[in-house]
PDB file of C-alpha atoms in Angstrom:
ATOM      1  CA  ASP A 952       5.626 -32.207  12.261  1.00 83.00           C
ATOM      2  CA  THR A 953       3.982 -32.099   8.841  1.00 89.00           C
ATOM      3  CA  ARG A 954       0.461 -32.624  10.209  1.00 90.00           C
ATOM      4  CA  ASN A 955       0.738 -29.624  12.518  1.00 93.00           C
ATOM      5  CA  TYR A 956       2.018 -27.486   9.649  1.00 93.00           C
ATOM      6  CA  ALA A 957      -0.809 -28.634   7.381  1.00 94.00           C
ATOM      7  CA  ALA A 958      -3.407 -27.947  10.073  1.00 94.00           C
ATOM      8  CA  ALA A 959      -1.987 -24.472  10.712  1.00 95.00           C
ATOM      9  CA  LEU A 960      -1.897 -23.758   6.990  1.00 95.00           C
ATOM     10  CA  ARG A 961      -5.538 -24.851   6.586  1.00 95.00           C
ATOM     11  CA  HIS A 962      -6.500 -22.562   9.461  1.00 95.00           C
ATOM     12  CA  VAL A 963      -4.727 -19.557   7.912  1.00 94.00           C
ATOM     13  CA  VAL A 964      -6.273 -20.207   4.500  1.00 94.00           C
ATOM     14  CA  ARG A 965      -9.744 -20.592   6.022  1.00 93.00           C
ATOM     15  CA  GLN A 966      -9.328 -17.357   7.992  1.00 92.00           C
ATOM     16  CA  THR A 967      -8.154 -15.553   4.859  1.00 91.00           C
ATOM     17  CA  LEU A 968     -11.064 -16.775   2.761  1.00 91.00           C
ATOM     18  CA  GLU A 969     -13.864 -16.518   5.304  1.00 92.00           C
ATOM     19  CA  LYS A 970     -13.105 -13.779   7.826  1.00 93.00           C
ATOM     20  CA  PRO A 971     -13.050 -10.066   7.093  1.00 93.00           C
ATOM     21  CA  PRO A 972      -9.683  -8.373   7.626  1.00 94.00           C
ATOM     22  CA  ILE A 973      -9.042  -6.426  10.794  1.00 94.00           C
ATOM     23  CA  PRO A 974      -9.362  -2.678  10.136  1.00 97.00           C
ATOM     24  CA  PRO A 975      -5.944  -1.026  10.410  1.00 97.00           C
ATOM     25  CA  SER A 976      -7.428   1.506  12.848  1.00 97.00           C
ATOM     26  CA  ARG A 977      -7.905  -1.297  15.381  1.00 97.00           C
ATOM     27  CA  LEU A 978      -4.149  -1.783  15.372  1.00 96.00           C
ATOM     28  CA  ARG A 979      -3.182   1.890  15.070  1.00 96.00           C
ATOM     29  CA  SER A 980      -5.530   4.579  16.314  1.00 96.00           C
ATOM     30  CA  ASP A 981      -3.836   7.236  14.166  1.00 96.00           C
ATOM     31  CA  VAL A 982      -5.022   5.707  10.865  1.00 96.00           C
ATOM     32  CA  PRO A 983      -7.423   8.176   9.233  1.00 96.00           C
ATOM     33  CA  PRO A 984     -10.907   6.748   8.543  1.00 96.00           C
ATOM     34  CA  GLU A 985     -10.496   7.345   4.793  1.00 97.00           C
ATOM     35  CA  LEU A 986      -7.279   5.315   4.714  1.00 97.00           C
ATOM     36  CA  ASP A 987      -8.884   2.631   6.845  1.00 97.00           C
ATOM     37  CA  ARG A 988     -11.728   2.321   4.306  1.00 97.00           C
ATOM     38  CA  LEU A 989      -9.353   2.316   1.328  1.00 98.00           C
ATOM     39  CA  ILE A 990      -7.223  -0.463   2.789  1.00 98.00           C
ATOM     40  CA  LEU A 991     -10.288  -2.568   3.577  1.00 97.00           C
ATOM     41  CA  ASP A 992     -11.599  -1.990   0.052  1.00 98.00           C
ATOM     42  CA  MET A 993      -8.255  -3.095  -1.378  1.00 97.00           C
ATOM     43  CA  LEU A 994      -8.465  -6.281   0.693  1.00 95.00           C
ATOM     44  CA  SER A 995     -11.968  -7.158  -0.508  1.00 95.00           C
ATOM     45  CA  LYS A 996     -12.538 -10.869  -0.979  1.00 92.00           C
ATOM     46  CA  LYS A 997     -14.203 -10.144  -4.333  1.00 93.00           C
ATOM     47  CA  ALA A 998     -11.829  -8.836  -6.976  1.00 94.00           C
ATOM     48  CA  ALA A 999     -14.609  -6.872  -8.687  1.00 97.00           C
ATOM     49  CA  GLU A1000     -15.102  -4.855  -5.480  1.00 96.00           C
ATOM     50  CA  ARG A1001     -11.448  -3.824  -5.206  1.00 97.00           C
ATOM     51  CA  PRO A1002     -10.516  -0.345  -6.415  1.00 98.00           C
ATOM     52  CA  THR A1003      -8.432   0.107  -9.544  1.00 98.00           C
ATOM     53  CA  ALA A1004      -4.861   1.370  -9.293  1.00 98.00           C
ATOM     54  CA  ASP A1005      -6.034   4.771 -10.535  1.00 98.00           C
ATOM     55  CA  ALA A1006      -8.752   4.894  -7.880  1.00 98.00           C
ATOM     56  CA  VAL A1007      -6.237   3.950  -5.181  1.00 98.00           C
ATOM     57  CA  LEU A1008      -3.885   6.707  -6.318  1.00 98.00           C
ATOM     58  CA  SER A1009      -6.694   9.275  -6.358  1.00 98.00           C
ATOM     59  CA  SER A1010      -7.833   8.211  -2.900  1.00 97.00           C
ATOM     60  CA  LEU A1011      -4.314   8.394  -1.500  1.00 97.00           C
ATOM     61  CA  GLU A1012      -3.830  11.871  -2.959  1.00 97.00           C
ATOM     62  CA  ARG A1013      -7.122  13.037  -1.388  1.00 96.00           C
ATOM     63  CA  ILE A1014      -6.180  11.497   1.955  1.00 95.00           C
ATOM     64  CA  GLU A1015      -2.752  13.124   1.848  1.00 94.00           C
ATOM     65  CA  THR A1016      -4.175  16.611   1.272  1.00 93.00           C
ATOM     66  CA  ARG A1017      -6.624  16.231   4.182  1.00 90.00           C
ATOM     67  CA  HIS A1018      -4.087  15.020   6.721  1.00 81.00           C
TER      68      HIS A1018
END
């Protein structure tokens, strides 16, 4: 039914726009805190708060050497 699809789509869009993402560590306990933070930063609702590609690469390299 088209109405059910539209209602479900509105719900998903609202959740995406309004709710913070679930930290990966809540789904997988083996996610290092630094990676958890990086992923959440990359998912920031505000584009200006997201890290640049260079910053992501640097963070991933640091995380890799620590773990």
